[in-house]
């Protein structure tokens, strides 16, 4: 048999759930394969297979990857970025930028969403796509999220000092990893107390994908956050698997319609009908509705006519530095 065939048979062995007590566990594998070359040392061969295995994990897990020489350089780059990120969190190189959320009927700012940026000393400003996956694999997402909560609260308190009532609230994205941390609630409430902000001034944005993690633990934390007065928003609604059931299970007060719906809302009758159905459903559940990714006035007018209450996107403003 070829190495590929053997590896695929190993993966297939993990196809059925395994019973442990009263629980069924789904176990997955990531396999790295290195082919022996003339003159290879055992240690080098193991290093190559290990590098391929981490590549398989980075590509989505539960798959096979064969070692190629460029993998080592790629993994070394990721490792260095991980080390840099630990330094960045400690030394305050992460900072929030803020994108306004605008009421469609009045075109006034009703809140902002805080988005993370990294001022890397040699690579310049990095957007989340450039490092959050590395943070997740290194278990650093809770530290990133809490840094953003602290930064957003600090900024909002400063805005209140300069111009009270300018920004009613700020939303921060919280990952499933962070929600599963035992001290998540206490850390968020401590940031609010440190800056003398009412819990209602802070919103937490989550995605449906948290339900693929330890859903019960995540739900408990979300309920505690809501009970403390913090608003919960369901981000990118419509891109997950069971959106309708999640709306009932999650303690959310706000639904954010994913940009993928908004992009074609003017030209696609199907997308328009789906958007209208989402709005009707959210309204029936007494939820606030925000459309993401709005880029021009025609979209604003159409979404307002469909019943969306607020929107955000480049049609209003790009994400701005705190002083902007």
PDB file of C-alpha atoms in Angstrom:
ATOM      1  CA  UNK A   1       0.000   0.000   0.000  1.00  0.00           C
ATOM      2  CA  UNK A   2       1.070   3.576  -0.598  1.00  0.00           C
ATOM      3  CA  UNK A   3       1.645   5.945   2.316  1.00  0.00           C
ATOM      4  CA  UNK A   4      -1.419   7.922   1.176  1.00  0.00           C
ATOM      5  CA  UNK A   5      -3.641   4.816   1.294  1.00  0.00           C
ATOM      6  CA  UNK A   6      -2.374   3.844   4.755  1.00  0.00           C
ATOM      7  CA  UNK A   7      -2.935   7.349   6.109  1.00  0.00           C
ATOM      8  CA  UNK A   8      -6.460   7.470   4.677  1.00  0.00           C
ATOM      9  CA  UNK A   9      -7.277   4.112   6.311  1.00  0.00           C
ATOM     10  CA  UNK A  10      -6.089   5.505   9.651  1.00  0.00           C
ATOM     11  CA  UNK A  11      -8.345   8.539   9.217  1.00  0.00           C
ATOM     12  CA  UNK A  12     -11.281   6.267   8.382  1.00  0.00           C
ATOM     13  CA  UNK A  13     -10.799   4.437  11.695  1.00  0.00           C
ATOM     14  CA  UNK A  14     -11.857   7.641  13.450  1.00  0.00           C
ATOM     15  CA  UNK A  15     -15.117   7.906  11.503  1.00  0.00           C
ATOM     16  CA  UNK A  16     -17.410   6.417  14.156  1.00  0.00           C
ATOM     17  CA  UNK A  17     -17.995   8.060  17.557  1.00  0.00           C
ATOM     18  CA  UNK A  18     -16.417   6.390  20.602  1.00  0.00           C
ATOM     19  CA  UNK A  19     -18.477   5.803  23.730  1.00  0.00           C
ATOM     20  CA  UNK A  20     -17.023   6.993  27.045  1.00  0.00           C
ATOM     21  CA  UNK A  21     -19.433   6.364  29.886  1.00  0.00           C
ATOM     22  CA  UNK A  22     -22.688   8.023  28.911  1.00  0.00           C
ATOM     23  CA  UNK A  23     -21.089  10.203  26.244  1.00  0.00           C
ATOM     24  CA  UNK A  24     -20.310   9.680  22.576  1.00  0.00           C
ATOM     25  CA  UNK A  25     -17.019  11.320  21.624  1.00  0.00           C
ATOM     26  CA  UNK A  26     -16.037  12.271  18.092  1.00  0.00           C
ATOM     27  CA  UNK A  27     -12.276  11.857  17.690  1.00  0.00           C
ATOM     28  CA  UNK A  28     -10.328  13.285  14.778  1.00  0.00           C
ATOM     29  CA  UNK A  29      -6.753  12.937  13.568  1.00  0.00           C
ATOM     30  CA  UNK A  30      -4.286  15.085  11.659  1.00  0.00           C
ATOM     31  CA  UNK A  31      -1.542  13.099   9.934  1.00  0.00           C
ATOM     32  CA  UNK A  32       1.824  14.305   8.696  1.00  0.00           C
ATOM     33  CA  UNK A  33       3.887  12.082   6.407  1.00  0.00           C
ATOM     34  CA  UNK A  34       7.579  12.423   5.548  1.00  0.00           C
ATOM     35  CA  UNK A  35       9.115  10.150   2.929  1.00  0.00           C
ATOM     36  CA  UNK A  36      12.576   8.769   3.683  1.00  0.00           C
ATOM     37  CA  UNK A  37      15.302  10.143   1.448  1.00  0.00           C
ATOM     38  CA  UNK A  38      18.838   8.829   1.118  1.00  0.00           C
ATOM     39  CA  UNK A  39      20.995  10.160   3.921  1.00  0.00           C
ATOM     40  CA  UNK A  40      18.101  11.322   6.155  1.00  0.00           C
ATOM     41  CA  UNK A  41      18.800  11.328   9.869  1.00  0.00           C
ATOM     42  CA  UNK A  42      16.026   9.939  12.126  1.00  0.00           C
ATOM     43  CA  UNK A  43      15.649  13.250  13.951  1.00  0.00           C
ATOM     44  CA  UNK A  44      15.301  15.154  10.691  1.00  0.00           C
ATOM     45  CA  UNK A  45      12.697  12.683   9.424  1.00  0.00           C
ATOM     46  CA  UNK A  46      10.634  13.069  12.606  1.00  0.00           C
ATOM     47  CA  UNK A  47      10.892  16.860  12.384  1.00  0.00           C
ATOM     48  CA  UNK A  48       9.631  16.784   8.787  1.00  0.00           C
ATOM     49  CA  UNK A  49       6.684  14.524   9.657  1.00  0.00           C
ATOM     50  CA  UNK A  50       5.843  16.790  12.614  1.00  0.00           C
ATOM     51  CA  UNK A  51       5.938  19.858  10.373  1.00  0.00           C
ATOM     52  CA  UNK A  52       3.596  18.152   7.885  1.00  0.00           C
ATOM     53  CA  UNK A  53       1.226  17.224  10.721  1.00  0.00           C
ATOM     54  CA  UNK A  54       0.973  20.868  11.845  1.00  0.00           C
ATOM     55  CA  UNK A  55       0.310  21.820   8.229  1.00  0.00           C
ATOM     56  CA  UNK A  56      -2.573  19.312   8.159  1.00  0.00           C
ATOM     57  CA  UNK A  57      -3.983  20.921  11.304  1.00  0.00           C
ATOM     58  CA  UNK A  58      -3.655  24.410   9.821  1.00  0.00           C
ATOM     59  CA  UNK A  59      -5.485  23.275   6.671  1.00  0.00           C
ATOM     60  CA  UNK A  60      -8.578  22.334   8.660  1.00  0.00           C
ATOM     61  CA  UNK A  61      -7.609  19.206  10.662  1.00  0.00           C
ATOM     62  CA  UNK A  62      -8.609  15.560  10.105  1.00  0.00           C
ATOM     63  CA  UNK A  63      -6.572  15.287   6.949  1.00  0.00           C
ATOM     64  CA  UNK A  64      -3.219  14.082   5.603  1.00  0.00           C
ATOM     65  CA  UNK A  65      -0.329  16.335   4.566  1.00  0.00           C
ATOM     66  CA  UNK A  66       2.939  15.207   2.972  1.00  0.00           C
ATOM     67  CA  UNK A  67       6.088  17.106   3.894  1.00  0.00           C
ATOM     68  CA  UNK A  68       7.431  19.623   1.390  1.00  0.00           C
ATOM     69  CA  UNK A  69      10.499  21.741   1.989  1.00  0.00           C
ATOM     70  CA  UNK A  70       8.590  25.054   1.916  1.00  0.00           C
ATOM     71  CA  UNK A  71       6.447  23.850   4.845  1.00  0.00           C
ATOM     72  CA  UNK A  72       9.318  24.259   7.261  1.00  0.00           C
ATOM     73  CA  UNK A  73       9.796  27.897   6.306  1.00  0.00           C
ATOM     74  CA  UNK A  74       6.041  28.525   6.538  1.00  0.00           C
ATOM     75  CA  UNK A  75       5.775  26.909   9.979  1.00  0.00           C
ATOM     76  CA  UNK A  76       8.848  28.755  11.197  1.00  0.00           C
ATOM     77  CA  UNK A  77       7.217  32.014  10.110  1.00  0.00           C
ATOM     78  CA  UNK A  78       4.028  31.101  12.002  1.00  0.00           C
ATOM     79  CA  UNK A  79       6.072  30.181  15.094  1.00  0.00           C
ATOM     80  CA  UNK A  80       7.885  33.531  15.005  1.00  0.00           C
ATOM     81  CA  UNK A  81       4.565  35.339  14.582  1.00  0.00           C
ATOM     82  CA  UNK A  82       3.238  33.494  17.624  1.00  0.00           C
ATOM     83  CA  UNK A  83       6.226  34.601  19.707  1.00  0.00           C
ATOM     84  CA  UNK A  84       5.800  38.181  18.453  1.00  0.00           C
ATOM     85  CA  UNK A  85       2.101  38.082  19.364  1.00  0.00           C
ATOM     86  CA  UNK A  86       2.866  37.124  22.961  1.00  0.00           C
ATOM     87  CA  UNK A  87       5.165  40.142  23.168  1.00  0.00           C
ATOM     88  CA  UNK A  88       2.544  42.342  21.478  1.00  0.00           C
ATOM     89  CA  UNK A  89      -0.121  41.465  24.049  1.00  0.00           C
ATOM     90  CA  UNK A  90       2.257  42.154  26.927  1.00  0.00           C
ATOM     91  CA  UNK A  91       3.534  45.454  25.506  1.00  0.00           C
ATOM     92  CA  UNK A  92       0.262  46.888  24.239  1.00  0.00           C
ATOM     93  CA  UNK A  93       0.907  46.593  20.495  1.00  0.00           C
ATOM     94  CA  UNK A  94      -2.688  45.469  19.957  1.00  0.00           C
ATOM     95  CA  UNK A  95      -5.243  48.253  19.687  1.00  0.00           C
ATOM     96  CA  UNK A  96      -8.885  48.624  18.718  1.00  0.00           C
ATOM     97  CA  UNK A  97     -10.177  50.563  15.745  1.00  0.00           C
ATOM     98  CA  UNK A  98     -13.832  51.549  15.654  1.00  0.00           C
ATOM     99  CA  UNK A  99     -16.460  51.259  12.919  1.00  0.00           C
ATOM    100  CA  UNK A 100     -19.673  53.271  13.425  1.00  0.00           C
ATOM    101  CA  UNK A 101     -23.051  51.546  13.544  1.00  0.00           C
ATOM    102  CA  UNK A 102     -25.654  53.918  12.105  1.00  0.00           C
ATOM    103  CA  UNK A 103     -29.429  54.089  12.521  1.00  0.00           C
ATOM    104  CA  UNK A 104     -30.866  53.874   9.004  1.00  0.00           C
ATOM    105  CA  UNK A 105     -33.871  56.122   9.580  1.00  0.00           C
ATOM    106  CA  UNK A 106     -31.924  59.060  11.029  1.00  0.00           C
ATOM    107  CA  UNK A 107     -28.381  58.351   9.756  1.00  0.00           C
ATOM    108  CA  UNK A 108     -27.044  59.006  13.262  1.00  0.00           C
ATOM    109  CA  UNK A 109     -24.406  56.947  15.064  1.00  0.00           C
ATOM    110  CA  UNK A 110     -25.984  54.636  17.639  1.00  0.00           C
ATOM    111  CA  UNK A 111     -22.864  52.668  18.524  1.00  0.00           C
ATOM    112  CA  UNK A 112     -19.526  51.353  17.280  1.00  0.00           C
ATOM    113  CA  UNK A 113     -17.862  47.993  16.807  1.00  0.00           C
ATOM    114  CA  UNK A 114     -14.294  47.624  18.083  1.00  0.00           C
ATOM    115  CA  UNK A 115     -12.007  45.677  15.725  1.00  0.00           C
ATOM    116  CA  UNK A 116      -8.490  44.535  16.582  1.00  0.00           C
ATOM    117  CA  UNK A 117      -5.342  45.760  14.849  1.00  0.00           C
ATOM    118  CA  UNK A 118      -1.719  44.870  15.569  1.00  0.00           C
ATOM    119  CA  UNK A 119       1.017  47.459  15.190  1.00  0.00           C
ATOM    120  CA  UNK A 120       3.779  44.984  14.384  1.00  0.00           C
ATOM    121  CA  UNK A 121       7.249  46.548  14.723  1.00  0.00           C
ATOM    122  CA  UNK A 122       8.521  45.173  11.388  1.00  0.00           C
ATOM    123  CA  UNK A 123       5.414  44.111   9.428  1.00  0.00           C
ATOM    124  CA  UNK A 124       3.392  47.270  10.068  1.00  0.00           C
ATOM    125  CA  UNK A 125      -0.338  47.283  10.807  1.00  0.00           C
ATOM    126  CA  UNK A 126      -1.872  43.797  10.676  1.00  0.00           C
ATOM    127  CA  UNK A 127      -5.615  43.188  10.331  1.00  0.00           C
ATOM    128  CA  UNK A 128      -7.216  40.210  12.147  1.00  0.00           C
ATOM    129  CA  UNK A 129      -6.886  37.900   9.130  1.00  0.00           C
ATOM    130  CA  UNK A 130      -3.130  38.197   9.504  1.00  0.00           C
ATOM    131  CA  UNK A 131      -2.819  36.795  13.017  1.00  0.00           C
ATOM    132  CA  UNK A 132      -6.036  35.611  14.720  1.00  0.00           C
ATOM    133  CA  UNK A 133      -5.648  32.068  13.372  1.00  0.00           C
ATOM    134  CA  UNK A 134      -2.166  31.959  14.897  1.00  0.00           C
ATOM    135  CA  UNK A 135      -3.602  33.316  18.163  1.00  0.00           C
ATOM    136  CA  UNK A 136      -6.275  30.610  18.170  1.00  0.00           C
ATOM    137  CA  UNK A 137      -3.791  27.780  17.606  1.00  0.00           C
ATOM    138  CA  UNK A 138      -1.538  29.123  20.354  1.00  0.00           C
ATOM    139  CA  UNK A 139      -4.403  29.533  22.842  1.00  0.00           C
ATOM    140  CA  UNK A 140      -3.895  33.303  22.905  1.00  0.00           C
ATOM    141  CA  UNK A 141      -7.375  34.397  21.782  1.00  0.00           C
ATOM    142  CA  UNK A 142      -8.645  35.012  25.338  1.00  0.00           C
ATOM    143  CA  UNK A 143      -5.751  37.409  25.968  1.00  0.00           C
ATOM    144  CA  UNK A 144      -6.426  39.176  22.657  1.00  0.00           C
ATOM    145  CA  UNK A 145     -10.150  39.464  23.394  1.00  0.00           C
ATOM    146  CA  UNK A 146      -9.646  40.811  26.903  1.00  0.00           C
ATOM    147  CA  UNK A 147      -7.098  43.324  25.611  1.00  0.00           C
ATOM    148  CA  UNK A 148      -9.764  44.559  23.172  1.00  0.00           C
ATOM    149  CA  UNK A 149     -12.421  44.767  25.901  1.00  0.00           C
ATOM    150  CA  UNK A 150     -10.049  46.828  28.063  1.00  0.00           C
ATOM    151  CA  UNK A 151      -9.052  49.050  25.121  1.00  0.00           C
ATOM    152  CA  UNK A 152     -12.657  49.619  24.040  1.00  0.00           C
ATOM    153  CA  UNK A 153     -13.764  50.495  27.578  1.00  0.00           C
ATOM    154  CA  UNK A 154     -10.839  52.884  28.023  1.00  0.00           C
ATOM    155  CA  UNK A 155     -11.652  54.619  24.734  1.00  0.00           C
ATOM    156  CA  UNK A 156     -15.372  54.912  25.513  1.00  0.00           C
ATOM    157  CA  UNK A 157     -14.630  56.439  28.913  1.00  0.00           C
ATOM    158  CA  UNK A 158     -12.346  58.999  27.237  1.00  0.00           C
ATOM    159  CA  UNK A 159     -15.043  59.825  24.666  1.00  0.00           C
ATOM    160  CA  UNK A 160     -17.517  60.366  27.518  1.00  0.00           C
ATOM    161  CA  UNK A 161     -15.085  62.773  29.148  1.00  0.00           C
ATOM    162  CA  UNK A 162     -14.586  64.836  25.978  1.00  0.00           C
ATOM    163  CA  UNK A 163     -18.082  64.698  24.503  1.00  0.00           C
ATOM    164  CA  UNK A 164     -20.744  62.929  26.620  1.00  0.00           C
ATOM    165  CA  UNK A 165     -23.493  61.028  24.774  1.00  0.00           C
ATOM    166  CA  UNK A 166     -21.547  60.963  21.493  1.00  0.00           C
ATOM    167  CA  UNK A 167     -21.225  57.142  21.473  1.00  0.00           C
ATOM    168  CA  UNK A 168     -23.967  55.202  23.301  1.00  0.00           C
ATOM    169  CA  UNK A 169     -22.198  51.836  23.307  1.00  0.00           C
ATOM    170  CA  UNK A 170     -19.298  49.788  21.935  1.00  0.00           C
ATOM    171  CA  UNK A 171     -19.377  46.168  20.745  1.00  0.00           C
ATOM    172  CA  UNK A 172     -16.425  43.787  21.066  1.00  0.00           C
ATOM    173  CA  UNK A 173     -16.026  40.400  19.362  1.00  0.00           C
ATOM    174  CA  UNK A 174     -15.539  37.519  21.782  1.00  0.00           C
ATOM    175  CA  UNK A 175     -14.309  34.123  20.597  1.00  0.00           C
ATOM    176  CA  UNK A 176     -15.624  30.743  21.804  1.00  0.00           C
ATOM    177  CA  UNK A 177     -12.213  30.114  23.393  1.00  0.00           C
ATOM    178  CA  UNK A 178     -12.667  33.181  25.564  1.00  0.00           C
ATOM    179  CA  UNK A 179     -16.246  32.332  26.557  1.00  0.00           C
ATOM    180  CA  UNK A 180     -15.022  28.941  27.774  1.00  0.00           C
ATOM    181  CA  UNK A 181     -12.412  30.518  30.062  1.00  0.00           C
ATOM    182  CA  UNK A 182     -13.490  30.329  33.754  1.00  0.00           C
ATOM    183  CA  UNK A 183     -12.629  33.990  34.403  1.00  0.00           C
ATOM    184  CA  UNK A 184     -14.280  35.467  31.302  1.00  0.00           C
ATOM    185  CA  UNK A 185     -17.221  37.152  33.062  1.00  0.00           C
ATOM    186  CA  UNK A 186     -15.103  38.547  35.910  1.00  0.00           C
ATOM    187  CA  UNK A 187     -12.512  39.993  33.498  1.00  0.00           C
ATOM    188  CA  UNK A 188     -15.165  41.788  31.415  1.00  0.00           C
ATOM    189  CA  UNK A 189     -16.951  43.198  34.470  1.00  0.00           C
ATOM    190  CA  UNK A 190     -13.600  44.304  35.923  1.00  0.00           C
ATOM    191  CA  UNK A 191     -12.850  46.301  32.748  1.00  0.00           C
ATOM    192  CA  UNK A 192     -16.229  48.047  33.006  1.00  0.00           C
ATOM    193  CA  UNK A 193     -15.689  48.876  36.687  1.00  0.00           C
ATOM    194  CA  UNK A 194     -12.167  50.163  36.030  1.00  0.00           C
ATOM    195  CA  UNK A 195     -13.571  52.772  33.634  1.00  0.00           C
ATOM    196  CA  UNK A 196     -16.833  53.417  35.525  1.00  0.00           C
ATOM    197  CA  UNK A 197     -19.017  52.286  32.654  1.00  0.00           C
ATOM    198  CA  UNK A 198     -22.481  50.778  33.019  1.00  0.00           C
ATOM    199  CA  UNK A 199     -22.684  47.213  31.643  1.00  0.00           C
ATOM    200  CA  UNK A 200     -25.254  48.386  29.076  1.00  0.00           C
ATOM    201  CA  UNK A 201     -22.515  50.449  27.409  1.00  0.00           C
ATOM    202  CA  UNK A 202     -20.750  47.248  26.305  1.00  0.00           C
ATOM    203  CA  UNK A 203     -21.936  44.688  23.783  1.00  0.00           C
ATOM    204  CA  UNK A 204     -20.462  41.272  23.080  1.00  0.00           C
ATOM    205  CA  UNK A 205     -20.579  39.899  19.526  1.00  0.00           C
ATOM    206  CA  UNK A 206     -20.476  36.124  19.047  1.00  0.00           C
ATOM    207  CA  UNK A 207     -20.974  33.829  16.051  1.00  0.00           C
ATOM    208  CA  UNK A 208     -22.996  30.660  15.682  1.00  0.00           C
ATOM    209  CA  UNK A 209     -19.772  28.674  15.543  1.00  0.00           C
ATOM    210  CA  UNK A 210     -19.408  28.856  19.316  1.00  0.00           C
ATOM    211  CA  UNK A 211     -22.117  26.167  19.393  1.00  0.00           C
ATOM    212  CA  UNK A 212     -19.628  23.780  17.806  1.00  0.00           C
ATOM    213  CA  UNK A 213     -17.461  24.132  20.921  1.00  0.00           C
ATOM    214  CA  UNK A 214     -18.594  23.265  24.472  1.00  0.00           C
ATOM    215  CA  UNK A 215     -22.031  24.789  23.846  1.00  0.00           C
ATOM    216  CA  UNK A 216     -23.393  24.390  27.368  1.00  0.00           C
ATOM    217  CA  UNK A 217     -20.460  26.174  29.001  1.00  0.00           C
ATOM    218  CA  UNK A 218     -20.506  28.950  26.421  1.00  0.00           C
ATOM    219  CA  UNK A 219     -24.252  29.420  26.868  1.00  0.00           C
ATOM    220  CA  UNK A 220     -23.884  29.675  30.645  1.00  0.00           C
ATOM    221  CA  UNK A 221     -21.330  32.453  30.240  1.00  0.00           C
ATOM    222  CA  UNK A 222     -23.535  34.299  27.722  1.00  0.00           C
ATOM    223  CA  UNK A 223     -26.524  34.116  30.067  1.00  0.00           C
ATOM    224  CA  UNK A 224     -24.408  35.497  32.918  1.00  0.00           C
ATOM    225  CA  UNK A 225     -23.185  38.336  30.693  1.00  0.00           C
ATOM    226  CA  UNK A 226     -26.753  39.167  29.680  1.00  0.00           C
ATOM    227  CA  UNK A 227     -27.954  38.985  33.284  1.00  0.00           C
ATOM    228  CA  UNK A 228     -25.199  41.455  34.205  1.00  0.00           C
ATOM    229  CA  UNK A 229     -26.663  43.931  31.689  1.00  0.00           C
ATOM    230  CA  UNK A 230     -24.267  43.359  28.767  1.00  0.00           C
ATOM    231  CA  UNK A 231     -25.907  43.158  25.349  1.00  0.00           C
ATOM    232  CA  UNK A 232     -25.297  40.041  23.228  1.00  0.00           C
ATOM    233  CA  UNK A 233     -25.215  40.272  19.422  1.00  0.00           C
ATOM    234  CA  UNK A 234     -25.219  37.362  16.986  1.00  0.00           C
ATOM    235  CA  UNK A 235     -22.694  38.296  14.286  1.00  0.00           C
ATOM    236  CA  UNK A 236     -22.686  37.131  10.637  1.00  0.00           C
ATOM    237  CA  UNK A 237     -26.196  35.742  10.959  1.00  0.00           C
ATOM    238  CA  UNK A 238     -27.094  33.295   8.205  1.00  0.00           C
ATOM    239  CA  UNK A 239     -23.599  31.922   7.536  1.00  0.00           C
ATOM    240  CA  UNK A 240     -23.741  29.038  10.033  1.00  0.00           C
ATOM    241  CA  UNK A 241     -25.670  25.800  10.161  1.00  0.00           C
ATOM    242  CA  UNK A 242     -28.763  26.158  12.336  1.00  0.00           C
ATOM    243  CA  UNK A 243     -29.468  29.860  12.496  1.00  0.00           C
ATOM    244  CA  UNK A 244     -33.154  29.577  13.366  1.00  0.00           C
ATOM    245  CA  UNK A 245     -32.655  27.256  16.325  1.00  0.00           C
ATOM    246  CA  UNK A 246     -29.671  29.269  17.564  1.00  0.00           C
ATOM    247  CA  UNK A 247     -31.770  32.420  17.715  1.00  0.00           C
ATOM    248  CA  UNK A 248     -33.976  30.662  20.217  1.00  0.00           C
ATOM    249  CA  UNK A 249     -31.135  29.132  22.257  1.00  0.00           C
ATOM    250  CA  UNK A 250     -28.734  32.066  22.440  1.00  0.00           C
ATOM    251  CA  UNK A 251     -29.568  34.963  24.782  1.00  0.00           C
ATOM    252  CA  UNK A 252     -29.144  37.570  22.044  1.00  0.00           C
ATOM    253  CA  UNK A 253     -30.814  40.971  21.754  1.00  0.00           C
ATOM    254  CA  UNK A 254     -29.276  41.948  18.396  1.00  0.00           C
ATOM    255  CA  UNK A 255     -28.932  40.161  15.057  1.00  0.00           C
ATOM    256  CA  UNK A 256     -26.292  41.285  12.547  1.00  0.00           C
ATOM    257  CA  UNK A 257     -27.126  40.148   9.019  1.00  0.00           C
ATOM    258  CA  UNK A 258     -24.023  38.848   7.237  1.00  0.00           C
ATOM    259  CA  UNK A 259     -22.418  40.917   4.478  1.00  0.00           C
ATOM    260  CA  UNK A 260     -22.892  38.061   2.007  1.00  0.00           C
ATOM    261  CA  UNK A 261     -26.658  38.728   2.094  1.00  0.00           C
ATOM    262  CA  UNK A 262     -26.241  42.473   1.710  1.00  0.00           C
ATOM    263  CA  UNK A 263     -23.866  42.304  -1.287  1.00  0.00           C
ATOM    264  CA  UNK A 264     -26.607  41.113  -3.672  1.00  0.00           C
ATOM    265  CA  UNK A 265     -29.694  42.433  -1.914  1.00  0.00           C
ATOM    266  CA  UNK A 266     -30.447  44.895  -4.747  1.00  0.00           C
ATOM    267  CA  UNK A 267     -29.884  42.562  -7.693  1.00  0.00           C
ATOM    268  CA  UNK A 268     -30.962  39.159  -6.376  1.00  0.00           C
ATOM    269  CA  UNK A 269     -34.625  38.642  -5.590  1.00  0.00           C
ATOM    270  CA  UNK A 270     -33.653  35.521  -3.658  1.00  0.00           C
ATOM    271  CA  UNK A 271     -31.214  37.377  -1.408  1.00  0.00           C
ATOM    272  CA  UNK A 272     -33.742  40.155  -0.915  1.00  0.00           C
ATOM    273  CA  UNK A 273     -36.413  37.628   0.101  1.00  0.00           C
ATOM    274  CA  UNK A 274     -34.023  35.911   2.528  1.00  0.00           C
ATOM    275  CA  UNK A 275     -33.018  39.234   4.060  1.00  0.00           C
ATOM    276  CA  UNK A 276     -36.661  40.215   4.453  1.00  0.00           C
ATOM    277  CA  UNK A 277     -37.398  36.856   6.105  1.00  0.00           C
ATOM    278  CA  UNK A 278     -34.501  37.294   8.548  1.00  0.00           C
ATOM    279  CA  UNK A 279     -35.729  40.772   9.447  1.00  0.00           C
ATOM    280  CA  UNK A 280     -39.297  39.543   9.989  1.00  0.00           C
ATOM    281  CA  UNK A 281     -38.106  36.664  12.163  1.00  0.00           C
ATOM    282  CA  UNK A 282     -35.830  38.875  14.282  1.00  0.00           C
ATOM    283  CA  UNK A 283     -38.592  41.441  14.727  1.00  0.00           C
ATOM    284  CA  UNK A 284     -40.992  38.720  15.856  1.00  0.00           C
ATOM    285  CA  UNK A 285     -38.438  37.837  18.548  1.00  0.00           C
ATOM    286  CA  UNK A 286     -38.134  41.530  19.512  1.00  0.00           C
ATOM    287  CA  UNK A 287     -34.505  41.814  18.404  1.00  0.00           C
ATOM    288  CA  UNK A 288     -32.541  44.772  17.092  1.00  0.00           C
ATOM    289  CA  UNK A 289     -31.401  44.265  13.478  1.00  0.00           C
ATOM    290  CA  UNK A 290     -28.120  45.512  11.992  1.00  0.00           C
ATOM    291  CA  UNK A 291     -27.070  44.983   8.367  1.00  0.00           C
ATOM    292  CA  UNK A 292     -23.332  44.493   7.823  1.00  0.00           C
ATOM    293  CA  UNK A 293     -21.240  45.475   4.825  1.00  0.00           C
ATOM    294  CA  UNK A 294     -23.349  48.366   3.495  1.00  0.00           C
ATOM    295  CA  UNK A 295     -21.397  50.146   0.760  1.00  0.00           C
ATOM    296  CA  UNK A 296     -23.679  52.715  -0.918  1.00  0.00           C
ATOM    297  CA  UNK A 297     -26.856  54.778  -0.317  1.00  0.00           C
ATOM    298  CA  UNK A 298     -29.111  52.576  -2.461  1.00  0.00           C
ATOM    299  CA  UNK A 299     -28.435  49.643  -0.156  1.00  0.00           C
ATOM    300  CA  UNK A 300     -29.173  51.823   2.872  1.00  0.00           C
ATOM    301  CA  UNK A 301     -32.566  52.861   1.488  1.00  0.00           C
ATOM    302  CA  UNK A 302     -33.541  49.335   0.451  1.00  0.00           C
ATOM    303  CA  UNK A 303     -32.523  47.791   3.773  1.00  0.00           C
ATOM    304  CA  UNK A 304     -34.446  50.461   5.655  1.00  0.00           C
ATOM    305  CA  UNK A 305     -37.531  49.656   3.552  1.00  0.00           C
ATOM    306  CA  UNK A 306     -37.088  45.957   4.408  1.00  0.00           C
ATOM    307  CA  UNK A 307     -37.132  46.787   8.118  1.00  0.00           C
ATOM    308  CA  UNK A 308     -33.453  46.830   9.087  1.00  0.00           C
ATOM    309  CA  UNK A 309     -32.936  49.258  11.942  1.00  0.00           C
ATOM    310  CA  UNK A 310     -29.221  49.994  11.624  1.00  0.00           C
ATOM    311  CA  UNK A 311     -26.219  49.278   9.455  1.00  0.00           C
ATOM    312  CA  UNK A 312     -22.472  49.442   9.243  1.00  0.00           C
ATOM    313  CA  UNK A 313     -19.988  49.301   6.418  1.00  0.00           C
ATOM    314  CA  UNK A 314     -17.793  51.422   4.191  1.00  0.00           C
ATOM    315  CA  UNK A 315     -20.887  53.238   2.904  1.00  0.00           C
ATOM    316  CA  UNK A 316     -20.893  54.969   6.287  1.00  0.00           C
ATOM    317  CA  UNK A 317     -17.272  54.761   7.372  1.00  0.00           C
ATOM    318  CA  UNK A 318     -14.217  52.547   7.336  1.00  0.00           C
ATOM    319  CA  UNK A 319     -12.905  51.481  10.759  1.00  0.00           C
ATOM    320  CA  UNK A 320     -11.305  54.527  12.411  1.00  0.00           C
ATOM    321  CA  UNK A 321      -8.585  55.083  14.985  1.00  0.00           C
ATOM    322  CA  UNK A 322      -9.878  56.113  18.369  1.00  0.00           C
ATOM    323  CA  UNK A 323      -8.905  59.771  17.916  1.00  0.00           C
ATOM    324  CA  UNK A 324     -10.628  59.865  14.503  1.00  0.00           C
TER     325      UNK A 324
END
